[in-house]
Amino acid sequence: MATFMRTCREVAALLVAREDRALGLADRLALRMHMAICDTCPRFERQMLNLRNSLQQWRNYTESDDLA
Amino acid sequence: MSFAQQIADLRGYLLKFAHLQLRNEAWAEDAVSETILAALVKPQSFGNRSQLKTWLVGILKHKVIDALRHHSREVSSTDHSDVDDTDPLDYIAFQADGHFTETPADWGDPQQQLRSRQFFEILEACVDKLPPVQGRLFLMREWLELSSEEICKDLQLTPTNLYVQLHRARLRLRECLELNWFKKASM
């Protein structure tokens, strides 16, 4: 079990890294286990998802510039 | 308005994105000129200006990728001002035991937020503030939508080198948006 324990710092690194590369099985498991018991990291994950979503909207905007 | 005139009107718009991605005045000018030339040889009619933009940006992206490949060595070589040895995670404060020093703020629900022109201007300013190599690599992922594998191949980069640069870029962008948008928006 000990090998699946990660600090918030390590989990934050995985949450950033997965935007650009596929995580290995051990990292995916460790991430899931950490997220289930941590109050703080899910907040960081929401920021990263917000960023991903914002960048996608920006990409669409660069192509049409259709904003009110 | 003639087709050529409509395209000429969008030159500045195209140049902004070419420059954001290439971070080099001359390369950006060339990419935009080639885009306009390519567009002029196959005139088409579009229902509105937005469709014309979509078409032109599509051409521009191809020209920009050509430029990145052509200048691949310079694109990813860090000069003195660009060296950044800090651990990317130092952009976030952690305690010695690995816990966050400050709980990450609630940025709200992205689905609920109607992104505004003002938000995108801040986002572009934050991307523009990244060091050139980080900015180029980041936009190759996020604007050109290239895979990490394609970027490594195009620029002869090792995956480790690419990931560390992208990691830094993402955390810097997060910090910049937090300071210049999300904190202000919640005040």
Short mmCIF file of N, CA and C in Angstrom, two decimals, chain B:
data_model
loop_
_atom_site.label_atom_id
_atom_site.label_comp_id
_atom_site.label_asym_id
_atom_site.label_seq_id
_atom_site.Cartn_x
_atom_site.Cartn_y
_atom_site.Cartn_z
N MET B 1 -17.27 44.95 -50.37
CA MET B 1 -15.82 44.90 -50.18
C MET B 1 -15.27 43.69 -50.95
N SER B 2 -14.17 43.92 -51.64
CA SER B 2 -13.58 42.84 -52.43
C SER B 2 -12.99 41.78 -51.51
N PHE B 3 -12.81 40.60 -52.09
CA PHE B 3 -12.24 39.48 -51.33
C PHE B 3 -10.87 39.86 -50.77
N ALA B 4 -10.05 40.48 -51.65
CA ALA B 4 -8.70 40.88 -51.22
C ALA B 4 -8.76 41.88 -50.06
N GLN B 5 -9.72 42.79 -50.15
CA GLN B 5 -9.86 43.80 -49.09
C GLN B 5 -10.29 43.17 -47.77
N GLN B 6 -11.21 42.21 -47.86
CA GLN B 6 -11.66 41.52 -46.64
C GLN B 6 -10.49 40.80 -45.96
N ILE B 7 -9.65 40.20 -46.79
CA ILE B 7 -8.51 39.48 -46.24
C ILE B 7 -7.48 40.45 -45.65
N ALA B 8 -7.24 41.53 -46.39
CA ALA B 8 -6.27 42.52 -45.91
C ALA B 8 -6.70 43.07 -44.55
N ASP B 9 -8.01 43.21 -44.36
CA ASP B 9 -8.53 43.73 -43.09
C ASP B 9 -8.22 42.80 -41.92
N LEU B 10 -8.00 41.54 -42.21
CA LEU B 10 -7.77 40.57 -41.13
C LEU B 10 -6.29 40.31 -40.88
N ARG B 11 -5.45 41.05 -41.56
CA ARG B 11 -4.02 40.83 -41.43
C ARG B 11 -3.53 40.97 -39.98
N GLY B 12 -3.97 42.03 -39.33
CA GLY B 12 -3.56 42.28 -37.94
C GLY B 12 -4.02 41.18 -37.01
N TYR B 13 -5.23 40.70 -37.28
CA TYR B 13 -5.79 39.60 -36.47
C TYR B 13 -4.91 38.36 -36.60
N LEU B 14 -4.53 38.02 -37.83
CA LEU B 14 -3.69 36.84 -38.06
C LEU B 14 -2.30 37.03 -37.45
N LEU B 15 -1.80 38.25 -37.58
CA LEU B 15 -0.45 38.53 -37.09
C LEU B 15 -0.36 38.34 -35.57
N LYS B 16 -1.43 38.70 -34.88
CA LYS B 16 -1.42 38.57 -33.42
C LYS B 16 -1.17 37.11 -33.02
N PHE B 17 -1.88 36.18 -33.66
CA PHE B 17 -1.73 34.77 -33.29
C PHE B 17 -0.41 34.19 -33.79
N ALA B 18 0.00 34.62 -34.99
CA ALA B 18 1.29 34.14 -35.51
C ALA B 18 2.41 34.56 -34.56
N HIS B 19 2.30 35.78 -34.05
CA HIS B 19 3.35 36.27 -33.18
C HIS B 19 3.32 35.59 -31.82
N LEU B 20 2.12 35.38 -31.30
CA LEU B 20 1.97 34.70 -30.01
C LEU B 20 2.61 33.31 -30.08
N GLN B 21 2.41 32.62 -31.20
CA GLN B 21 2.94 31.26 -31.34
C GLN B 21 4.43 31.24 -31.70
N LEU B 22 4.85 32.13 -32.60
CA LEU B 22 6.22 32.03 -33.11
C LEU B 22 7.21 32.85 -32.29
N ARG B 23 6.73 33.91 -31.65
CA ARG B 23 7.57 34.76 -30.82
C ARG B 23 8.80 35.26 -31.60
N ASN B 24 8.54 35.60 -32.86
CA ASN B 24 9.60 36.13 -33.70
C ASN B 24 8.92 36.96 -34.78
N GLU B 25 9.26 38.24 -34.82
CA GLU B 25 8.61 39.19 -35.72
C GLU B 25 8.68 38.75 -37.18
N ALA B 26 9.89 38.40 -37.62
CA ALA B 26 10.09 38.08 -39.04
C ALA B 26 9.37 36.79 -39.43
N TRP B 27 9.45 35.78 -38.58
CA TRP B 27 8.76 34.51 -38.89
C TRP B 27 7.25 34.74 -38.95
N ALA B 28 6.76 35.55 -38.02
CA ALA B 28 5.32 35.81 -37.97
C ALA B 28 4.85 36.56 -39.22
N GLU B 29 5.61 37.58 -39.62
CA GLU B 29 5.28 38.34 -40.83
C GLU B 29 5.24 37.41 -42.04
N ASP B 30 6.25 36.54 -42.15
CA ASP B 30 6.32 35.61 -43.28
C ASP B 30 5.13 34.65 -43.29
N ALA B 31 4.82 34.12 -42.13
CA ALA B 31 3.72 33.14 -42.05
C ALA B 31 2.40 33.80 -42.47
N VAL B 32 2.20 35.05 -42.05
CA VAL B 32 0.96 35.74 -42.39
C VAL B 32 0.94 36.09 -43.88
N SER B 33 2.07 36.54 -44.41
CA SER B 33 2.12 36.85 -45.85
C SER B 33 1.83 35.61 -46.68
N GLU B 34 2.41 34.50 -46.28
CA GLU B 34 2.15 33.24 -47.02
C GLU B 34 0.69 32.82 -46.91
N THR B 35 0.11 33.07 -45.74
CA THR B 35 -1.31 32.75 -45.56
C THR B 35 -2.18 33.57 -46.51
N ILE B 36 -1.88 34.87 -46.57
CA ILE B 36 -2.68 35.76 -47.42
C ILE B 36 -2.49 35.41 -48.90
N LEU B 37 -1.26 35.13 -49.28
CA LEU B 37 -1.00 34.71 -50.67
C LEU B 37 -1.78 33.44 -51.02
N ALA B 38 -1.72 32.47 -50.12
CA ALA B 38 -2.44 31.21 -50.37
C ALA B 38 -3.94 31.44 -50.48
N ALA B 39 -4.45 32.37 -49.65
CA ALA B 39 -5.88 32.66 -49.67
C ALA B 39 -6.27 33.36 -50.98
N LEU B 40 -5.41 34.27 -51.45
CA LEU B 40 -5.75 35.06 -52.65
C LEU B 40 -5.79 34.21 -53.92
N VAL B 41 -5.02 33.13 -53.95
CA VAL B 41 -5.04 32.32 -55.17
C VAL B 41 -6.25 31.39 -55.23
N LYS B 42 -6.97 31.25 -54.14
CA LYS B 42 -8.22 30.47 -54.25
C LYS B 42 -9.37 31.20 -53.58
N PRO B 43 -9.80 32.30 -54.23
CA PRO B 43 -10.88 33.10 -53.64
C PRO B 43 -12.17 32.29 -53.49
N GLN B 44 -12.82 32.49 -52.36
CA GLN B 44 -14.10 31.84 -52.15
C GLN B 44 -15.02 32.85 -51.48
N SER B 45 -16.29 32.53 -51.49
CA SER B 45 -17.19 33.45 -50.80
C SER B 45 -17.65 32.80 -49.50
N PHE B 46 -17.76 33.62 -48.50
CA PHE B 46 -18.18 33.14 -47.19
C PHE B 46 -19.43 33.90 -46.76
N GLY B 47 -20.26 33.21 -46.02
CA GLY B 47 -21.51 33.82 -45.57
C GLY B 47 -21.26 35.00 -44.65
N ASN B 48 -20.22 34.92 -43.85
CA ASN B 48 -19.92 36.02 -42.95
C ASN B 48 -18.44 36.06 -42.63
N ARG B 49 -18.08 37.11 -41.91
CA ARG B 49 -16.68 37.36 -41.58
C ARG B 49 -16.10 36.26 -40.69
N SER B 50 -16.95 35.71 -39.83
CA SER B 50 -16.50 34.68 -38.91
C SER B 50 -16.03 33.42 -39.67
N GLN B 51 -16.77 33.07 -40.73
CA GLN B 51 -16.37 31.90 -41.54
C GLN B 51 -15.07 32.16 -42.28
N LEU B 52 -14.92 33.39 -42.74
CA LEU B 52 -13.67 33.76 -43.41
C LEU B 52 -12.49 33.63 -42.43
N LYS B 53 -12.71 34.09 -41.20
CA LYS B 53 -11.66 33.99 -40.18
C LYS B 53 -11.29 32.54 -39.93
N THR B 54 -12.29 31.70 -39.76
CA THR B 54 -12.03 30.28 -39.50
C THR B 54 -11.16 29.68 -40.60
N TRP B 55 -11.48 30.02 -41.84
CA TRP B 55 -10.75 29.50 -42.99
C TRP B 55 -9.30 30.01 -42.97
N LEU B 56 -9.15 31.31 -42.76
CA LEU B 56 -7.80 31.90 -42.75
C LEU B 56 -6.95 31.37 -41.60
N VAL B 57 -7.54 31.24 -40.42
CA VAL B 57 -6.77 30.74 -39.28
C VAL B 57 -6.33 29.30 -39.54
N GLY B 58 -7.18 28.53 -40.23
CA GLY B 58 -6.80 27.17 -40.61
C GLY B 58 -5.57 27.16 -41.51
N ILE B 59 -5.55 28.06 -42.49
CA ILE B 59 -4.37 28.15 -43.37
C ILE B 59 -3.16 28.62 -42.55
N LEU B 60 -3.39 29.63 -41.71
CA LEU B 60 -2.28 30.18 -40.91
C LEU B 60 -1.62 29.09 -40.05
N LYS B 61 -2.45 28.24 -39.46
CA LYS B 61 -1.88 27.19 -38.60
C LYS B 61 -0.93 26.30 -39.38
N HIS B 62 -1.27 25.98 -40.62
CA HIS B 62 -0.35 25.17 -41.43
C HIS B 62 0.95 25.91 -41.71
N LYS B 63 0.83 27.19 -42.03
CA LYS B 63 2.04 27.98 -42.33
C LYS B 63 2.92 28.11 -41.09
N VAL B 64 2.27 28.25 -39.94
CA VAL B 64 3.00 28.40 -38.68
C VAL B 64 3.73 27.09 -38.33
N ILE B 65 3.07 25.97 -38.57
CA ILE B 65 3.73 24.67 -38.31
C ILE B 65 4.94 24.51 -39.23
N ASP B 66 4.78 24.93 -40.49
CA ASP B 66 5.93 24.88 -41.43
C ASP B 66 7.09 25.71 -40.88
N ALA B 67 6.78 26.90 -40.38
CA ALA B 67 7.83 27.79 -39.86
C ALA B 67 8.51 27.17 -38.64
N LEU B 68 7.71 26.56 -37.75
CA LEU B 68 8.29 25.93 -36.55
C LEU B 68 9.23 24.79 -36.95
N ARG B 69 8.83 24.02 -37.96
CA ARG B 69 9.69 22.92 -38.41
C ARG B 69 10.95 23.47 -39.06
N HIS B 70 10.76 24.50 -39.86
CA HIS B 70 11.90 25.07 -40.58
C HIS B 70 12.94 25.64 -39.61
N HIS B 71 12.44 26.28 -38.55
CA HIS B 71 13.36 26.90 -37.57
C HIS B 71 13.49 26.04 -36.32
N SER B 72 13.33 24.74 -36.47
CA SER B 72 13.19 23.87 -35.28
C SER B 72 14.30 24.07 -34.25
N ARG B 73 15.51 24.26 -34.73
CA ARG B 73 16.61 24.41 -33.78
C ARG B 73 16.43 25.64 -32.89
N GLU B 74 16.10 26.77 -33.55
CA GLU B 74 15.96 28.01 -32.76
C GLU B 74 14.69 28.01 -31.91
N VAL B 75 13.68 27.31 -32.40
CA VAL B 75 12.40 27.31 -31.70
C VAL B 75 12.54 26.81 -30.27
N SER B 76 13.36 25.81 -30.06
CA SER B 76 13.42 25.20 -28.73
C SER B 76 14.76 25.39 -28.04
N SER B 77 15.60 26.26 -28.61
CA SER B 77 16.88 26.48 -27.93
C SER B 77 16.77 27.68 -27.00
N THR B 78 17.14 27.45 -25.76
CA THR B 78 16.99 28.50 -24.76
C THR B 78 18.23 29.39 -24.75
N ASP B 79 18.02 30.66 -24.91
CA ASP B 79 19.15 31.58 -24.76
C ASP B 79 19.25 31.94 -23.27
N HIS B 80 20.15 32.82 -22.97
CA HIS B 80 20.46 33.10 -21.57
C HIS B 80 19.24 33.56 -20.77
N SER B 81 18.46 34.44 -21.38
CA SER B 81 17.33 35.03 -20.67
C SER B 81 16.22 34.01 -20.42
N ASP B 82 16.33 32.88 -21.08
CA ASP B 82 15.24 31.92 -21.10
C ASP B 82 15.46 30.76 -20.13
N VAL B 83 16.64 30.73 -19.52
CA VAL B 83 16.96 29.59 -18.66
C VAL B 83 16.11 29.66 -17.38
N ASP B 84 15.53 28.56 -17.06
CA ASP B 84 14.62 28.49 -15.92
C ASP B 84 14.87 27.16 -15.23
N ASP B 85 15.61 27.21 -14.15
CA ASP B 85 16.00 25.97 -13.49
C ASP B 85 15.11 25.62 -12.31
N THR B 86 14.15 26.48 -12.02
CA THR B 86 13.34 26.20 -10.84
C THR B 86 12.48 24.96 -11.07
N ASP B 87 12.24 24.26 -10.00
CA ASP B 87 11.30 23.16 -10.04
C ASP B 87 9.94 23.76 -10.39
N PRO B 88 9.29 23.22 -11.42
CA PRO B 88 8.01 23.82 -11.82
C PRO B 88 7.03 23.95 -10.65
N LEU B 89 7.07 22.99 -9.75
CA LEU B 89 6.08 23.02 -8.66
C LEU B 89 6.36 24.13 -7.65
N ASP B 90 7.50 24.78 -7.77
CA ASP B 90 7.76 25.92 -6.88
C ASP B 90 6.85 27.09 -7.17
N TYR B 91 6.12 27.04 -8.29
CA TYR B 91 5.14 28.09 -8.56
C TYR B 91 3.93 27.96 -7.64
N ILE B 92 3.86 26.82 -6.96
CA ILE B 92 2.81 26.63 -5.97
C ILE B 92 3.52 26.44 -4.64
N ALA B 93 2.97 27.04 -3.60
CA ALA B 93 3.63 26.89 -2.30
C ALA B 93 3.16 25.62 -1.61
N PHE B 94 4.14 24.80 -1.22
CA PHE B 94 3.84 23.59 -0.46
C PHE B 94 4.61 23.62 0.85
N GLN B 95 4.04 22.99 1.86
CA GLN B 95 4.76 22.84 3.13
C GLN B 95 5.77 21.71 2.99
N ALA B 96 6.66 21.61 3.98
CA ALA B 96 7.70 20.59 3.94
C ALA B 96 7.12 19.18 3.85
N ASP B 97 5.94 18.97 4.43
CA ASP B 97 5.35 17.62 4.41
C ASP B 97 4.56 17.35 3.13
N GLY B 98 4.62 18.29 2.17
CA GLY B 98 3.96 18.04 0.88
C GLY B 98 2.52 18.53 0.80
N HIS B 99 2.02 19.17 1.85
CA HIS B 99 0.66 19.73 1.78
C HIS B 99 0.68 21.13 1.17
N PHE B 100 -0.44 21.52 0.56
CA PHE B 100 -0.56 22.88 0.04
C PHE B 100 -0.45 23.88 1.19
N THR B 101 0.31 24.95 0.98
CA THR B 101 0.38 26.00 1.99
C THR B 101 -0.94 26.78 2.02
N GLU B 102 -1.48 26.97 0.84
CA GLU B 102 -2.72 27.73 0.73
C GLU B 102 -3.70 26.89 -0.09
N THR B 103 -4.91 26.73 0.40
CA THR B 103 -5.89 25.93 -0.32
C THR B 103 -6.18 26.57 -1.68
N PRO B 104 -6.10 25.78 -2.77
CA PRO B 104 -6.39 26.37 -4.09
C PRO B 104 -7.78 27.00 -4.12
N ALA B 105 -7.85 28.18 -4.70
CA ALA B 105 -9.10 28.94 -4.72
C ALA B 105 -10.14 28.27 -5.61
N ASP B 106 -11.38 28.57 -5.31
CA ASP B 106 -12.47 28.09 -6.15
C ASP B 106 -12.62 29.04 -7.34
N TRP B 107 -12.34 28.53 -8.54
CA TRP B 107 -12.41 29.37 -9.73
C TRP B 107 -13.80 29.36 -10.36
N GLY B 108 -14.71 28.65 -9.73
CA GLY B 108 -16.05 28.59 -10.27
C GLY B 108 -16.19 27.45 -11.27
N ASP B 109 -17.40 27.27 -11.72
CA ASP B 109 -17.69 26.17 -12.64
C ASP B 109 -17.48 26.64 -14.08
N PRO B 110 -16.49 26.02 -14.77
CA PRO B 110 -16.20 26.50 -16.14
C PRO B 110 -17.40 26.39 -17.07
N GLN B 111 -18.28 25.43 -16.83
CA GLN B 111 -19.44 25.27 -17.71
C GLN B 111 -20.40 26.46 -17.56
N GLN B 112 -20.39 27.04 -16.38
CA GLN B 112 -21.35 28.13 -16.11
C GLN B 112 -20.81 29.48 -16.58
N GLN B 113 -19.49 29.53 -16.74
CA GLN B 113 -18.89 30.82 -17.03
C GLN B 113 -18.98 31.13 -18.51
N LEU B 114 -19.47 32.29 -18.83
CA LEU B 114 -19.47 32.72 -20.22
C LEU B 114 -18.16 33.47 -20.43
N ARG B 115 -17.27 32.84 -21.19
CA ARG B 115 -15.97 33.46 -21.37
C ARG B 115 -16.11 34.74 -22.19
N SER B 116 -15.48 35.78 -21.74
CA SER B 116 -15.60 37.07 -22.38
C SER B 116 -14.32 37.41 -23.13
N ARG B 117 -14.44 38.39 -24.02
CA ARG B 117 -13.28 38.87 -24.74
C ARG B 117 -12.21 39.33 -23.76
N GLN B 118 -12.65 39.92 -22.67
CA GLN B 118 -11.71 40.43 -21.67
C GLN B 118 -10.91 39.28 -21.03
N PHE B 119 -11.61 38.17 -20.77
CA PHE B 119 -10.90 37.01 -20.22
C PHE B 119 -9.84 36.51 -21.19
N PHE B 120 -10.21 36.42 -22.47
CA PHE B 120 -9.26 35.91 -23.47
C PHE B 120 -8.07 36.86 -23.64
N GLU B 121 -8.32 38.16 -23.48
CA GLU B 121 -7.20 39.10 -23.57
C GLU B 121 -6.21 38.88 -22.43
N ILE B 122 -6.74 38.63 -21.23
CA ILE B 122 -5.86 38.34 -20.09
C ILE B 122 -5.11 37.03 -20.33
N LEU B 123 -5.83 36.03 -20.82
CA LEU B 123 -5.21 34.73 -21.11
C LEU B 123 -4.06 34.90 -22.11
N GLU B 124 -4.31 35.67 -23.17
CA GLU B 124 -3.27 35.89 -24.18
C GLU B 124 -2.09 36.66 -23.59
N ALA B 125 -2.38 37.62 -22.74
CA ALA B 125 -1.28 38.38 -22.11
C ALA B 125 -0.44 37.46 -21.22
N CYS B 126 -1.11 36.54 -20.53
CA CYS B 126 -0.38 35.60 -19.67
C CYS B 126 0.48 34.66 -20.51
N VAL B 127 -0.04 34.20 -21.64
CA VAL B 127 0.74 33.32 -22.52
C VAL B 127 1.93 34.10 -23.09
N ASP B 128 1.68 35.35 -23.43
CA ASP B 128 2.74 36.18 -24.01
C ASP B 128 3.87 36.44 -23.02
N LYS B 129 3.53 36.38 -21.72
CA LYS B 129 4.55 36.63 -20.69
C LYS B 129 5.42 35.41 -20.42
N LEU B 130 5.03 34.24 -20.95
CA LEU B 130 5.88 33.05 -20.77
C LEU B 130 7.20 33.28 -21.50
N PRO B 131 8.29 32.68 -21.01
CA PRO B 131 9.55 32.76 -21.78
C PRO B 131 9.30 32.17 -23.18
N PRO B 132 10.02 32.66 -24.23
CA PRO B 132 9.70 32.27 -25.61
C PRO B 132 9.58 30.76 -25.85
N VAL B 133 10.54 29.99 -25.36
CA VAL B 133 10.49 28.55 -25.64
C VAL B 133 9.27 27.91 -24.98
N GLN B 134 9.05 28.25 -23.73
CA GLN B 134 7.86 27.72 -23.04
C GLN B 134 6.58 28.10 -23.75
N GLY B 135 6.52 29.36 -24.18
CA GLY B 135 5.32 29.85 -24.86
C GLY B 135 5.09 29.12 -26.17
N ARG B 136 6.14 28.92 -26.94
CA ARG B 136 5.99 28.22 -28.23
C ARG B 136 5.52 26.78 -28.03
N LEU B 137 6.19 26.08 -27.09
CA LEU B 137 5.84 24.67 -26.87
C LEU B 137 4.41 24.56 -26.35
N PHE B 138 4.06 25.46 -25.44
CA PHE B 138 2.72 25.43 -24.86
C PHE B 138 1.65 25.64 -25.94
N LEU B 139 1.87 26.61 -26.80
CA LEU B 139 0.86 26.87 -27.84
C LEU B 139 0.86 25.79 -28.93
N MET B 140 1.98 25.11 -29.11
CA MET B 140 1.97 23.98 -30.06
C MET B 140 0.98 22.93 -29.54
N ARG B 141 0.90 22.76 -28.23
CA ARG B 141 -0.08 21.84 -27.65
C ARG B 141 -1.48 22.44 -27.70
N GLU B 142 -1.60 23.69 -27.26
CA GLU B 142 -2.94 24.23 -26.98
C GLU B 142 -3.58 25.02 -28.12
N TRP B 143 -2.76 25.53 -29.03
CA TRP B 143 -3.36 26.25 -30.16
C TRP B 143 -3.29 25.40 -31.42
N LEU B 144 -2.12 24.82 -31.67
CA LEU B 144 -1.96 23.98 -32.87
C LEU B 144 -2.47 22.55 -32.63
N GLU B 145 -2.70 22.23 -31.37
CA GLU B 145 -3.24 20.91 -30.99
C GLU B 145 -2.38 19.75 -31.47
N LEU B 146 -1.07 19.92 -31.38
CA LEU B 146 -0.15 18.83 -31.72
C LEU B 146 0.02 17.93 -30.50
N SER B 147 0.26 16.66 -30.73
CA SER B 147 0.50 15.75 -29.61
C SER B 147 1.93 15.96 -29.11
N SER B 148 2.18 15.54 -27.88
CA SER B 148 3.54 15.65 -27.34
C SER B 148 4.52 14.89 -28.24
N GLU B 149 4.10 13.75 -28.76
CA GLU B 149 4.96 12.94 -29.64
C GLU B 149 5.32 13.73 -30.91
N GLU B 150 4.32 14.38 -31.49
CA GLU B 150 4.58 15.16 -32.71
C GLU B 150 5.56 16.30 -32.45
N ILE B 151 5.38 16.96 -31.31
CA ILE B 151 6.26 18.09 -30.98
C ILE B 151 7.70 17.61 -30.81
N CYS B 152 7.88 16.50 -30.08
CA CYS B 152 9.22 15.96 -29.89
C CYS B 152 9.86 15.63 -31.23
N LYS B 153 9.07 15.05 -32.12
CA LYS B 153 9.59 14.65 -33.43
C LYS B 153 9.94 15.89 -34.27
N ASP B 154 9.04 16.85 -34.29
CA ASP B 154 9.27 18.05 -35.11
C ASP B 154 10.49 18.84 -34.65
N LEU B 155 10.69 18.90 -33.32
CA LEU B 155 11.74 19.78 -32.79
C LEU B 155 12.94 19.00 -32.28
N GLN B 156 12.92 17.69 -32.44
CA GLN B 156 14.04 16.87 -31.96
C GLN B 156 14.28 17.09 -30.47
N LEU B 157 13.20 17.02 -29.72
CA LEU B 157 13.28 17.21 -28.26
C LEU B 157 13.08 15.86 -27.58
N THR B 158 13.68 15.70 -26.42
CA THR B 158 13.37 14.50 -25.64
C THR B 158 12.06 14.75 -24.89
N PRO B 159 11.28 13.69 -24.67
CA PRO B 159 10.02 13.87 -23.94
C PRO B 159 10.24 14.55 -22.58
N THR B 160 11.27 14.17 -21.87
CA THR B 160 11.52 14.77 -20.54
C THR B 160 11.68 16.28 -20.64
N ASN B 161 12.44 16.71 -21.63
CA ASN B 161 12.67 18.13 -21.83
C ASN B 161 11.35 18.85 -22.16
N LEU B 162 10.57 18.24 -23.05
CA LEU B 162 9.29 18.86 -23.42
C LEU B 162 8.36 18.94 -22.21
N TYR B 163 8.24 17.82 -21.46
CA TYR B 163 7.28 17.80 -20.35
C TYR B 163 7.62 18.83 -19.28
N VAL B 164 8.91 19.00 -19.00
CA VAL B 164 9.27 19.95 -17.94
C VAL B 164 8.93 21.38 -18.37
N GLN B 165 9.13 21.68 -19.66
CA GLN B 165 8.78 23.02 -20.15
C GLN B 165 7.27 23.26 -20.14
N LEU B 166 6.52 22.25 -20.56
CA LEU B 166 5.06 22.38 -20.57
C LEU B 166 4.53 22.51 -19.14
N HIS B 167 5.13 21.75 -18.25
CA HIS B 167 4.75 21.77 -16.84
C HIS B 167 4.90 23.19 -16.28
N ARG B 168 6.05 23.78 -16.55
CA ARG B 168 6.30 25.15 -16.09
C ARG B 168 5.31 26.11 -16.70
N ALA B 169 5.09 25.95 -18.00
CA ALA B 169 4.17 26.87 -18.68
C ALA B 169 2.78 26.79 -18.06
N ARG B 170 2.30 25.59 -17.81
CA ARG B 170 0.94 25.44 -17.27
C ARG B 170 0.82 26.05 -15.87
N LEU B 171 1.85 25.84 -15.04
CA LEU B 171 1.78 26.38 -13.67
C LEU B 171 1.92 27.90 -13.66
N ARG B 172 2.74 28.41 -14.55
CA ARG B 172 2.85 29.87 -14.65
C ARG B 172 1.55 30.49 -15.12
N LEU B 173 0.95 29.84 -16.09
CA LEU B 173 -0.31 30.35 -16.62
C LEU B 173 -1.39 30.33 -15.53
N ARG B 174 -1.42 29.25 -14.78
CA ARG B 174 -2.37 29.13 -13.67
C ARG B 174 -2.17 30.30 -12.69
N GLU B 175 -0.92 30.55 -12.35
CA GLU B 175 -0.62 31.60 -11.39
C GLU B 175 -1.02 32.97 -11.95
N CYS B 176 -0.70 33.19 -13.22
CA CYS B 176 -0.99 34.48 -13.85
C CYS B 176 -2.50 34.73 -13.92
N LEU B 177 -3.26 33.69 -14.29
CA LEU B 177 -4.71 33.86 -14.37
C LEU B 177 -5.32 34.05 -12.99
N GLU B 178 -4.77 33.35 -12.02
CA GLU B 178 -5.28 33.49 -10.66
C GLU B 178 -5.11 34.95 -10.19
N LEU B 179 -3.93 35.49 -10.45
CA LEU B 179 -3.64 36.86 -10.00
C LEU B 179 -4.44 37.90 -10.78
N ASN B 180 -4.52 37.70 -12.09
CA ASN B 180 -5.05 38.76 -12.94
C ASN B 180 -6.51 38.60 -13.36
N TRP B 181 -7.07 37.44 -13.06
CA TRP B 181 -8.46 37.24 -13.42
C TRP B 181 -9.29 36.72 -12.26
N PHE B 182 -8.96 35.52 -11.78
CA PHE B 182 -9.87 34.89 -10.82
C PHE B 182 -9.93 35.63 -9.49
N LYS B 183 -8.80 36.12 -9.01
CA LYS B 183 -8.82 36.88 -7.75
C LYS B 183 -9.58 38.17 -7.92
N LYS B 184 -9.34 38.82 -9.06
CA LYS B 184 -10.03 40.09 -9.30
C LYS B 184 -11.53 39.88 -9.47
N ALA B 185 -11.86 38.77 -10.17
CA ALA B 185 -13.27 38.51 -10.44
C ALA B 185 -14.04 38.24 -9.14
N SER B 186 -13.34 37.69 -8.14
CA SER B 186 -14.06 37.33 -6.90
C SER B 186 -14.03 38.47 -5.89
N MET B 187 -13.36 39.57 -6.25
CA MET B 187 -13.30 40.68 -5.28
C MET B 187 -14.56 41.51 -5.30
#
